[in-house]
Coordinates of C-alpha atoms (C1' of nucleotides) in Angstrom, one line a residue:
Chain A
M1 CA 71.9 88.1 101.7
L2 CA 69.3 90.6 100.9
L3 CA 69.8 93.3 103.5
S4 CA 68.3 96.7 103.1
I5 CA 70.5 99.2 104.9
D6 CA 69.5 102.8 105.3
P7 CA 72.6 104.8 106.1
R8 CA 70.5 107.9 106.9
S9 CA 68.6 106.2 109.6
Q10 CA 69.3 107.1 113.2
Q11 CA 69.9 103.5 114.0
P12 CA 73.6 102.5 113.7
I13 CA 74.5 100.7 110.6
Y14 CA 76.1 97.8 112.4
D15 CA 72.9 97.5 114.4
Q16 CA 70.8 97.4 111.3
V17 CA 73.0 94.5 110.0
V18 CA 72.7 92.6 113.2
R19 CA 68.9 93.0 113.4
Q20 CA 68.3 92.1 109.8
I21 CA 70.4 89.0 110.0
K22 CA 68.5 88.0 113.1
F23 CA 65.2 88.6 111.3
A24 CA 66.4 86.5 108.4
I25 CA 67.1 83.7 110.8
A26 CA 63.8 84.1 112.6
S27 CA 61.8 84.0 109.4
G28 CA 63.7 81.0 108.1
V29 CA 65.4 82.7 105.2
L30 CA 68.8 81.9 106.9
Q31 CA 68.9 78.3 108.1
P32 CA 70.8 77.1 111.2
G33 CA 74.0 75.4 110.1
S34 CA 74.4 77.4 106.9
M35 CA 77.4 79.7 106.4
I36 CA 77.1 83.4 106.1
P37 CA 79.1 85.7 103.7
S38 CA 82.6 86.8 104.8
V39 CA 83.1 90.2 106.2
R40 CA 84.8 91.5 103.1
E41 CA 82.2 89.9 100.8
L42 CA 79.2 91.4 102.6
A43 CA 81.0 94.8 103.0
K44 CA 81.5 94.9 99.3
E45 CA 78.0 93.9 98.5
L46 CA 76.4 96.5 100.9
V47 CA 79.1 99.2 100.1
L48 CA 79.9 99.5 103.8
N49 CA 83.1 99.7 105.8
P50 CA 84.3 96.2 106.6
N51 CA 84.7 97.3 110.2
T52 CA 81.0 97.8 110.4
I53 CA 80.3 94.3 109.2
A54 CA 82.9 92.9 111.5
R55 CA 81.3 94.6 114.4
A56 CA 77.9 93.2 113.5
Y57 CA 79.3 89.7 113.3
R58 CA 81.1 90.2 116.6
E59 CA 77.8 91.1 118.3
L60 CA 76.1 88.1 116.6
Q61 CA 78.7 85.8 118.0
A62 CA 78.4 87.3 121.5
D63 CA 74.7 86.8 121.3
G64 CA 75.2 83.1 120.4
I65 CA 73.7 83.5 117.0
L66 CA 76.8 82.8 114.9
E67 CA 79.7 80.6 115.6
T68 CA 83.2 80.4 114.1
V69 CA 84.3 77.5 112.0
R70 CA 88.0 77.9 112.1
G71 CA 89.6 78.5 108.8
V72 CA 86.3 78.6 107.1
G73 CA 84.1 81.4 108.3
L74 CA 81.0 82.0 110.4
R75 CA 78.0 79.7 110.6
V76 CA 74.5 80.1 112.0
Q77 CA 74.2 78.2 115.3
S78 CA 71.8 75.4 115.6
K79 CA 69.8 77.1 118.4
A80 CA 69.8 80.4 116.6
R81 CA 66.4 80.2 115.2
R82 CA 64.6 80.0 118.6
R83 CA 66.7 82.7 120.1
C84 CA 66.0 85.0 117.2
V85 CA 62.3 84.4 117.3
N86 CA 62.3 85.1 121.1
E87 CA 64.4 88.2 120.8
Q88 CA 62.3 89.6 118.0
R89 CA 59.2 89.0 119.9
E90 CA 60.6 90.8 122.9
L91 CA 61.7 93.6 120.7
I92 CA 58.3 94.1 119.3
R93 CA 56.7 93.9 122.7
A94 CA 59.1 96.6 124.0
R95 CA 58.3 98.9 121.1
L96 CA 54.6 98.3 121.6
E97 CA 54.9 99.1 125.3
Q98 CA 56.7 102.3 124.7
M99 CA 54.2 103.3 122.0
I100 CA 51.2 102.5 124.1
R101 CA 52.6 104.3 127.1
E102 CA 53.2 107.4 125.2
A103 CA 49.7 107.2 123.6
S104 CA 48.1 106.7 127.1
T105 CA 49.7 109.9 128.5
S106 CA 48.7 111.8 125.4
S107 CA 45.5 113.4 124.6
L108 CA 44.4 110.4 122.5
A109 CA 41.5 108.3 123.6
R110 CA 41.8 104.5 123.6
E111 CA 39.4 104.3 120.7
E112 CA 41.6 106.5 118.6
V113 CA 44.7 104.5 119.3
E114 CA 42.8 101.3 118.5
A115 CA 41.7 102.7 115.2
M116 CA 45.3 103.6 114.3
I117 CA 46.4 100.1 115.2
D118 CA 43.8 98.5 113.1
R119 CA 44.7 100.6 110.2
E120 CA 48.3 99.7 110.4
L121 CA 47.6 96.0 111.0
D122 CA 45.5 95.9 107.8
R123 CA 48.3 97.6 105.9
F124 CA 50.9 95.1 106.7
F125 CA 49.0 91.9 107.5
S126 CA 46.6 90.1 105.3
P127 CA 43.2 90.4 107.1
S128 CA 42.8 87.7 109.8
S129 CA 40.0 85.1 109.2
S130 CA 37.1 86.8 110.9
D131 CA 38.4 90.0 112.6
S132 CA 39.9 92.6 110.4
T133 CA 37.8 95.1 112.3
R134 CA 36.6 95.1 115.8
T135 CA 33.1 94.6 116.9
K136 CA 31.7 97.3 118.9
Chain B
M1 CA 56.6 121.1 135.7
L2 CA 56.8 117.4 136.5
L3 CA 59.4 116.1 134.1
S4 CA 60.8 112.7 134.5
I5 CA 64.3 112.6 133.1
D6 CA 66.3 109.4 132.7
P7 CA 69.9 110.3 132.3
R8 CA 70.8 106.8 131.4
S9 CA 68.4 106.6 128.5
Q10 CA 69.8 106.4 125.0
Q11 CA 67.6 109.4 124.1
P12 CA 69.5 112.6 124.8
I13 CA 68.4 114.5 127.8
Y14 CA 67.6 117.7 125.9
D15 CA 65.4 115.6 123.7
Q16 CA 63.5 114.1 126.6
V17 CA 62.9 117.6 127.9
V18 CA 61.7 118.7 124.4
R19 CA 59.3 115.8 124.1
Q20 CA 57.9 115.9 127.6
I21 CA 57.2 119.6 127.3
K22 CA 55.4 119.0 124.0
F23 CA 53.4 116.2 125.7
A24 CA 52.6 118.5 128.5
I25 CA 51.2 121.1 126.0
A26 CA 49.4 118.4 124.0
S27 CA 47.7 117.1 127.1
G28 CA 46.7 120.6 128.3
V29 CA 48.9 120.6 131.4
L30 CA 50.8 123.5 129.9
Q31 CA 48.5 126.2 128.4
P32 CA 49.3 128.3 125.4
G33 CA 50.1 131.8 126.5
S34 CA 51.5 130.7 129.8
M35 CA 55.2 131.1 130.8
I36 CA 57.4 128.1 131.3
P37 CA 60.0 127.8 134.0
S38 CA 63.2 129.7 133.4
V39 CA 66.2 127.9 132.1
R40 CA 68.0 128.3 135.4
E41 CA 65.0 127.3 137.5
L42 CA 64.3 124.1 135.5
A43 CA 68.0 123.2 135.4
K44 CA 68.2 123.4 139.2
E45 CA 65.0 121.4 139.6
L46 CA 66.2 118.6 137.3
V47 CA 69.8 118.9 138.5
L48 CA 71.0 119.5 135.0
N49 CA 73.3 122.0 133.3
P50 CA 71.4 125.2 132.3
N51 CA 72.9 124.8 128.8
T52 CA 71.1 121.5 128.4
I53 CA 67.7 123.1 129.2
A54 CA 68.6 126.0 127.0
R55 CA 69.2 123.7 124.1
A56 CA 65.8 122.1 124.6
Y57 CA 64.1 125.4 124.8
R58 CA 65.9 126.6 121.7
E59 CA 64.6 123.6 119.8
L60 CA 61.1 124.3 121.0
Q61 CA 61.5 127.8 119.7
A62 CA 62.7 126.5 116.3
D63 CA 59.7 124.2 116.2
G64 CA 57.3 127.1 116.8
I65 CA 56.2 125.8 120.2
L66 CA 57.8 128.5 122.4
E67 CA 58.5 132.2 121.9
T68 CA 60.7 134.5 123.8
V69 CA 59.4 137.5 125.7
R70 CA 62.7 139.4 126.0
G71 CA 63.8 140.2 129.4
V72 CA 61.0 138.1 130.8
G73 CA 61.2 134.5 129.7
L74 CA 59.7 132.0 127.3
R75 CA 56.0 131.6 126.6
V76 CA 54.0 128.8 125.1
Q77 CA 52.8 130.0 121.6
S78 CA 49.2 130.3 120.9
K79 CA 49.2 127.7 118.2
A80 CA 51.4 125.3 120.2
R81 CA 48.6 123.1 121.3
R82 CA 47.5 121.9 117.9
R83 CA 51.1 121.5 116.7
C84 CA 51.9 119.4 119.7
V85 CA 48.9 117.2 119.3
N86 CA 49.5 116.6 115.6
E87 CA 53.2 115.9 116.2
Q88 CA 52.5 113.5 119.0
R89 CA 49.9 111.7 116.9
E90 CA 52.3 111.4 114.0
L91 CA 55.0 110.2 116.4
I92 CA 52.8 107.5 117.7
R93 CA 51.7 106.5 114.3
A94 CA 55.3 106.2 113.0
R95 CA 56.2 104.1 116.0
L96 CA 53.2 101.9 115.4
E97 CA 54.0 101.5 111.7
Q98 CA 57.6 100.5 112.4
M99 CA 56.5 98.0 115.0
I100 CA 53.8 96.4 112.9
R101 CA 56.1 96.3 109.9
E102 CA 58.7 94.4 111.8
A103 CA 56.1 92.1 113.3
S104 CA 54.7 91.4 109.8
T105 CA 58.1 90.3 108.5
S106 CA 58.6 88.2 111.5
S107 CA 57.4 84.8 112.3
L108 CA 54.6 86.1 114.3
A109 CA 51.0 85.6 113.2
R110 CA 48.6 88.4 113.1
E111 CA 46.6 86.9 116.0
E112 CA 49.7 86.8 118.2
V113 CA 50.4 90.5 117.5
E114 CA 46.9 91.4 118.2
A115 CA 47.0 89.6 121.5
M116 CA 50.2 91.4 122.5
I117 CA 48.6 94.7 121.6
D118 CA 45.5 94.1 123.6
R119 CA 47.6 93.1 126.6
E120 CA 49.5 96.4 126.4
L121 CA 46.4 98.4 125.8
D122 CA 44.8 97.0 128.9
R123 CA 47.9 97.8 130.9
F124 CA 48.0 101.4 130.1
F125 CA 44.4 102.3 129.3
S126 CA 41.3 101.8 131.3
P127 CA 39.4 99.2 129.4
S128 CA 37.1 100.7 126.8
S129 CA 33.4 100.3 127.3
S130 CA 32.5 97.2 125.5
D131 CA 35.6 96.1 123.7
S132 CA 38.5 95.3 126.0
T133 CA 39.0 92.0 124.1
R134 CA 38.5 91.2 120.5
T135 CA 35.8 88.9 119.3
K136 CA 37.2 86.1 117.4
Chain C
M1 CA 52.6 159.5 119.5
L2 CA 51.6 156.8 117.1
L3 CA 54.4 154.3 117.4
S4 CA 54.0 150.8 116.2
I5 CA 56.0 148.4 118.3
D6 CA 56.5 144.8 117.4
P7 CA 57.6 142.9 120.6
R8 CA 58.4 139.8 118.6
S9 CA 60.9 141.5 116.3
Q10 CA 64.5 140.7 116.8
Q11 CA 65.2 144.4 117.1
P12 CA 65.2 145.5 120.7
I13 CA 62.1 147.3 121.8
Y14 CA 63.9 150.4 123.1
D15 CA 65.6 150.6 119.7
Q16 CA 62.3 150.5 117.9
V17 CA 61.1 153.4 120.1
V18 CA 64.3 155.4 119.4
R19 CA 64.1 154.8 115.7
Q20 CA 60.4 155.6 115.3
I21 CA 60.7 158.8 117.3
K22 CA 63.6 159.8 115.0
F23 CA 61.5 158.9 112.0
A24 CA 58.6 161.0 113.3
I25 CA 60.9 163.9 113.7
A26 CA 62.5 163.4 110.3
S27 CA 59.1 163.3 108.6
G28 CA 57.9 166.4 110.4
V29 CA 55.2 164.6 112.5
L30 CA 57.2 165.7 115.6
Q31 CA 58.3 169.3 115.5
P32 CA 61.5 170.7 117.1
G33 CA 60.6 172.5 120.2
S34 CA 57.6 170.4 121.1
M35 CA 57.4 168.3 124.2
I36 CA 57.2 164.5 124.1
P37 CA 55.2 162.3 126.4
S38 CA 56.6 161.4 129.8
V39 CA 58.2 158.1 130.3
R40 CA 55.3 156.8 132.4
E41 CA 52.7 158.1 130.0
L42 CA 54.3 156.5 126.9
A43 CA 55.0 153.3 128.7
K44 CA 51.3 153.0 129.7
E45 CA 50.2 153.9 126.1
L46 CA 52.5 151.3 124.5
V47 CA 52.1 148.7 127.3
L48 CA 55.8 148.6 127.8
N49 CA 58.1 148.6 130.8
P50 CA 58.9 152.2 131.8
N51 CA 62.6 151.2 131.9
T52 CA 62.4 150.5 128.2
I53 CA 61.0 154.0 127.4
A54 CA 63.5 155.5 129.8
R55 CA 66.3 153.9 128.0
A56 CA 65.0 155.0 124.6
Y57 CA 64.8 158.6 125.9
R58 CA 68.3 158.4 127.4
E59 CA 69.7 157.4 124.0
L60 CA 67.8 160.1 122.3
Q61 CA 69.3 162.6 124.7
A62 CA 72.8 161.2 124.1
D63 CA 72.2 161.6 120.4
G64 CA 71.3 165.2 120.8
I65 CA 67.7 164.7 119.6
L66 CA 66.0 165.4 122.9
E67 CA 66.8 167.8 125.7
T68 CA 65.6 168.1 129.2
V69 CA 63.5 171.0 130.4
R70 CA 64.0 170.8 134.1
G71 CA 60.9 170.2 136.1
V72 CA 58.9 169.9 132.9
G73 CA 60.1 167.0 130.7
L74 CA 61.8 166.3 127.4
R75 CA 61.7 168.5 124.3
V76 CA 62.7 167.9 120.8
Q77 CA 65.9 169.9 120.1
S78 CA 65.9 172.6 117.5
K79 CA 68.5 170.9 115.4
A80 CA 66.9 167.5 115.7
R81 CA 65.2 167.6 112.4
R82 CA 68.3 167.8 110.3
R83 CA 70.1 165.2 112.4
C84 CA 67.3 162.8 112.1
V85 CA 67.1 163.2 108.3
N86 CA 70.8 162.7 108.0
E87 CA 70.8 159.7 110.2
Q88 CA 67.9 158.1 108.5
R89 CA 69.5 158.6 105.2
E90 CA 72.7 157.0 106.4
L91 CA 70.8 154.1 107.9
I92 CA 69.0 153.5 104.6
R93 CA 72.3 153.7 102.7
A94 CA 73.9 151.2 105.0
R95 CA 71.0 148.7 104.7
L96 CA 71.2 149.2 101.0
E97 CA 74.9 148.5 100.9
Q98 CA 74.6 145.4 102.9
M99 CA 71.8 144.1 100.7
I100 CA 73.5 144.8 97.5
R101 CA 76.8 143.3 98.7
E102 CA 75.0 140.1 99.6
A103 CA 73.2 140.1 96.3
S104 CA 76.4 140.6 94.4
T105 CA 78.1 137.6 96.0
S106 CA 75.0 135.5 95.4
S107 CA 74.0 133.7 92.3
L108 CA 71.7 136.6 91.3
A109 CA 72.4 138.6 88.2
R110 CA 72.3 142.3 88.3
E111 CA 69.1 142.3 86.2
E112 CA 67.3 140.1 88.7
V113 CA 68.3 142.4 91.5
E114 CA 67.1 145.4 89.6
A115 CA 63.8 143.8 88.9
M116 CA 63.3 143.0 92.6
I117 CA 64.2 146.6 93.5
D118 CA 61.7 148.1 91.0
R119 CA 59.0 145.8 92.2
E120 CA 59.5 147.0 95.8
L121 CA 59.9 150.6 94.8
D122 CA 56.5 150.5 93.1
R123 CA 54.9 148.9 96.1
F124 CA 55.9 151.6 98.5
F125 CA 56.3 154.7 96.4
S126 CA 53.8 156.3 94.1
P127 CA 55.4 155.9 90.7
S128 CA 57.8 158.7 89.9
S129 CA 56.9 161.1 87.1
S130 CA 58.3 159.4 84.1
D131 CA 60.3 156.5 85.3
S132 CA 58.4 153.7 87.1
T133 CA 60.2 151.2 84.9
R134 CA 63.6 151.3 83.4
T135 CA 64.2 151.7 79.8
K136 CA 66.3 149.0 78.2
Chain D
M1 CA 86.5 127.1 102.8
L2 CA 87.1 130.8 102.8
L3 CA 84.8 132.2 105.4
S4 CA 85.3 135.7 106.7
I5 CA 84.1 135.9 110.3
D6 CA 83.7 139.2 112.1
P7 CA 83.7 138.4 115.9
R8 CA 82.7 142.0 116.7
S9 CA 79.6 141.9 114.5
Q10 CA 76.2 142.0 116.2
Q11 CA 75.3 138.9 114.3
P12 CA 76.3 135.8 116.2
I13 CA 79.3 133.9 115.0
Y14 CA 77.5 130.6 114.5
D15 CA 75.0 132.5 112.4
Q16 CA 77.7 134.1 110.2
V17 CA 79.0 130.6 109.6
V18 CA 75.6 129.3 108.7
R19 CA 74.8 132.0 106.3
Q20 CA 78.2 132.0 104.6
I21 CA 78.0 128.3 104.0
K22 CA 74.6 128.7 102.5
F23 CA 75.9 131.4 100.3
A24 CA 78.8 129.2 99.3
I25 CA 76.3 126.5 98.3
A26 CA 74.0 128.9 96.5
S27 CA 76.9 130.3 94.4
G28 CA 78.2 126.8 93.6
V29 CA 81.5 127.1 95.5
L30 CA 80.3 124.2 97.6
Q31 CA 78.7 121.4 95.6
P32 CA 75.9 119.1 96.7
G33 CA 77.2 115.7 97.6
S34 CA 80.6 117.0 98.7
M35 CA 81.9 116.8 102.2
I36 CA 82.4 120.0 104.3
P37 CA 85.4 120.6 106.6
S38 CA 85.2 118.8 109.9
V39 CA 84.0 120.6 113.0
R40 CA 87.5 120.5 114.5
E41 CA 89.2 121.5 111.3
L42 CA 87.1 124.5 110.6
A43 CA 87.2 125.5 114.3
K44 CA 91.0 125.5 114.1
E45 CA 91.1 127.4 110.8
L46 CA 88.7 130.1 112.1
V47 CA 90.2 130.1 115.6
L48 CA 86.9 129.4 117.1
N49 CA 85.6 126.9 119.7
P50 CA 84.5 123.7 118.0
N51 CA 81.1 124.0 119.8
T52 CA 80.4 127.2 117.9
I53 CA 81.1 125.4 114.6
A54 CA 79.1 122.4 115.7
R55 CA 76.1 124.6 116.5
A56 CA 76.3 126.2 113.0
Y57 CA 76.4 122.7 111.4
R58 CA 73.6 121.5 113.6
E59 CA 71.4 124.4 112.3
L60 CA 72.4 123.6 108.7
Q61 CA 71.3 120.0 109.3
A62 CA 68.0 121.2 110.8
D63 CA 67.5 123.3 107.7
G64 CA 68.0 120.3 105.5
I65 CA 71.2 121.7 104.0
L66 CA 73.7 119.2 105.5
E67 CA 73.4 115.6 106.4
T68 CA 75.6 113.5 108.6
V69 CA 77.5 110.5 107.2
R70 CA 78.2 108.8 110.5
G71 CA 81.7 108.2 111.4
V72 CA 82.8 110.2 108.3
G73 CA 81.5 113.7 108.5
L74 CA 78.9 116.1 107.1
R75 CA 77.8 116.3 103.5
V76 CA 76.0 118.9 101.4
Q77 CA 72.5 117.5 100.7
S78 CA 71.5 117.0 97.1
K79 CA 68.7 119.5 97.3
A80 CA 70.7 122.0 99.2
R81 CA 71.5 124.2 96.2
R82 CA 68.0 125.1 95.3
R83 CA 67.1 125.6 99.0
C84 CA 70.0 127.9 99.5
V85 CA 69.3 129.9 96.3
N86 CA 65.7 130.3 97.3
E87 CA 66.5 131.3 100.9
Q88 CA 69.1 133.8 99.8
R89 CA 66.7 135.3 97.3
E90 CA 64.0 135.6 100.0
L91 CA 66.5 137.1 102.4
I92 CA 67.6 139.8 99.9
R93 CA 64.0 140.5 99.1
A94 CA 63.1 140.9 102.8
R95 CA 66.0 143.3 103.4
L96 CA 65.0 145.2 100.3
E97 CA 61.4 145.5 101.4
Q98 CA 62.4 146.7 104.9
M99 CA 64.8 149.2 103.4
I100 CA 62.3 150.6 100.9
R101 CA 59.5 150.7 103.4
E102 CA 61.7 152.8 105.7
A103 CA 62.8 155.0 102.9
S104 CA 59.2 155.5 101.8
T105 CA 58.1 156.7 105.3
S106 CA 61.1 159.0 105.4
S107 CA 61.6 162.4 104.0
L108 CA 63.4 161.0 101.0
A109 CA 61.9 161.3 97.5
R110 CA 61.7 158.3 95.2
E111 CA 64.3 159.9 93.0
E112 CA 66.8 160.2 95.8
V113 CA 66.3 156.6 96.8
E114 CA 66.8 155.5 93.2
A115 CA 70.0 157.5 93.0
M116 CA 71.3 155.8 96.1
I117 CA 70.4 152.4 94.7
D118 CA 72.1 153.0 91.4
R119 CA 75.3 154.1 93.2
E120 CA 75.4 151.0 95.3
L121 CA 74.6 148.7 92.3
D122 CA 77.5 150.2 90.4
R123 CA 79.8 149.7 93.3
F124 CA 79.2 146.0 93.7
F125 CA 78.1 144.9 90.2
S126 CA 79.8 145.3 87.0
P127 CA 77.6 147.7 85.0
S128 CA 74.9 146.0 83.1
S129 CA 75.1 146.2 79.3
S130 CA 73.0 149.2 78.5
D131 CA 71.6 150.4 81.8
S132 CA 74.1 151.6 84.4
T133 CA 72.0 154.7 84.8
R134 CA 68.4 155.4 84.6
T135 CA 66.9 157.5 81.9
K136 CA 64.9 160.4 83.3
Chain E
dG1 C1' 89.3 110.0 112.6
dT2 C1' 84.2 111.8 112.8
dG3 C1' 79.9 114.2 115.0
dG4 C1' 77.0 114.4 119.3
dT5 C1' 76.1 115.3 124.2
dC6 C1' 76.9 117.2 128.5
dT7 C1' 79.0 120.0 132.0
dA8 C1' 81.0 124.3 133.7
dG9 C1' 81.5 128.9 133.8
dA10 C1' 81.9 133.6 131.8
dC11 C1' 79.9 137.6 129.6
dC12 C1' 76.3 140.3 127.3
dA13 C1' 71.8 142.5 126.1
dC14 C1' 67.2 143.2 127.4
dG15 C1' 63.4 144.8 130.5
Chain F
dG1 C1' 65.7 138.7 137.0
dT2 C1' 65.6 136.7 131.9
dG3 C1' 67.5 134.3 127.5
dG4 C1' 71.6 134.1 124.2
dT5 C1' 76.4 133.4 123.0
dC6 C1' 80.9 131.7 123.4
dT7 C1' 84.7 129.1 125.3
dA8 C1' 86.7 125.0 127.4
dG9 C1' 87.1 120.4 128.1
dA10 C1' 85.3 115.7 128.9
dC11 C1' 83.1 111.5 127.3
dC12 C1' 80.7 108.7 124.0
dA13 C1' 79.2 106.1 119.7
dC14 C1' 80.2 105.2 115.1
dC15 C1' 83.1 103.9 111.1

DNA sequence: GTGGTCTAGACCACG
DNA sequence: GTGGTCTAGACCACC
């Protein structure tokens, strides 16, 4: 479980745990059917309060991502993968919408926003086949 | 002062006020040198407690956006425009970066992300002259 | 009346007027027995609210610095000079005390404070006859 | 936390708290990395409203002196010490400059000012090795 | 337990 | 009239 937690972020820690586990599932790092670390184990590993981990796991159960195996622990549900992918996609879309909305009511021109977007895309993605820059 | 406040948002009300005023200055709706509505006035208009407005104004002062004219009210500082534009630009860039970073570590392909971006751009911006869609 | 007023200072404007008039008297620029500008006149000259000037003059009367000459205006009292000098001296001493007290409870060593003092003294005073620096 | 608050001072209470905490950090009484008293605790100790303390702490956060550890409390930032020392030094220098400037435009001679300074230095500092008085 | 936000209302200084 | 400070008390999220 390689989770990178930033305790100084505004985002609640339990929420960071939730999201990163969902991401790990969406990207295939965590396979449906596999067990996840116990509350105490993960808490010790991340140097966090066990309550924080417990809350994260509780949310993941409520979201239908994890399921309890009595006497054993928590397991990634079989349908978790698709749910995580969808949720992640929606999350990204929502972020995008908010960002673009603010940009559109700002003093920035569409071209400027597009330039910023392309710059960030190139930073994080390997260039796509034929279109790392737009044709104008 | 047309501020749209959402009291149910996660974002604190005072912060919504701060940001919207900065946006209004960045976009030129609020001119440097002009006075802004009094604490009591804006509080009444938005149906908020004057202290909430006062806190927003205090932050704007600390940020060098507003300045007090004692016994008179608060005025938009002369250098506020550039500061607001810069800050807004940086805010948008940071949002963008976070979004793209998450997208890149997700299961989404670059092409999918680009498609989402173009869809949102077209929703909020009037289409740019020649490039409302990317050439592939 | 050459008063330099800084409307952005924390110090109230009326107080700046009071103090600067006292300084002018202490330094001999304003002579006991001479008339001072009318409220309206000075307000216009300094681009201030007449109430502000009126309040300053009121305080100066209460302090025994100015006196009314009925039907004519306000005049610098005969004993004003000595009072202003004393008051100014006390003001400076109080400032000094506060400053030194803070410095003493800080992490600064006496030698550092002395060095700062000498630097400022040299900036504002022409060097004294034989002792612009300390002998060690 | 031995803070001496003077509710009758012109200086706002929250500001006295801010400054005294900065001083405590600058002088090493409060160590970077250590927790500070909770809002409620300090409020009770100083017989003040918790909001007043909260405001002071908020300013210290904005100044990069404190940081929140969510659900736990507030901690002195690692770089706080240097910041506080610098700020304090600058504060003292500014006070000094204002004081000397006023003294220089007054009727006081440099020698008189120097005598006042030495008197105050000796009141608050233990005499320095060889130079408790100036040589003339 | 912790800090953070918001409301409500009082009082003050300034112009 | 204006902003600024302070008190009081409620509610919330987080750990």
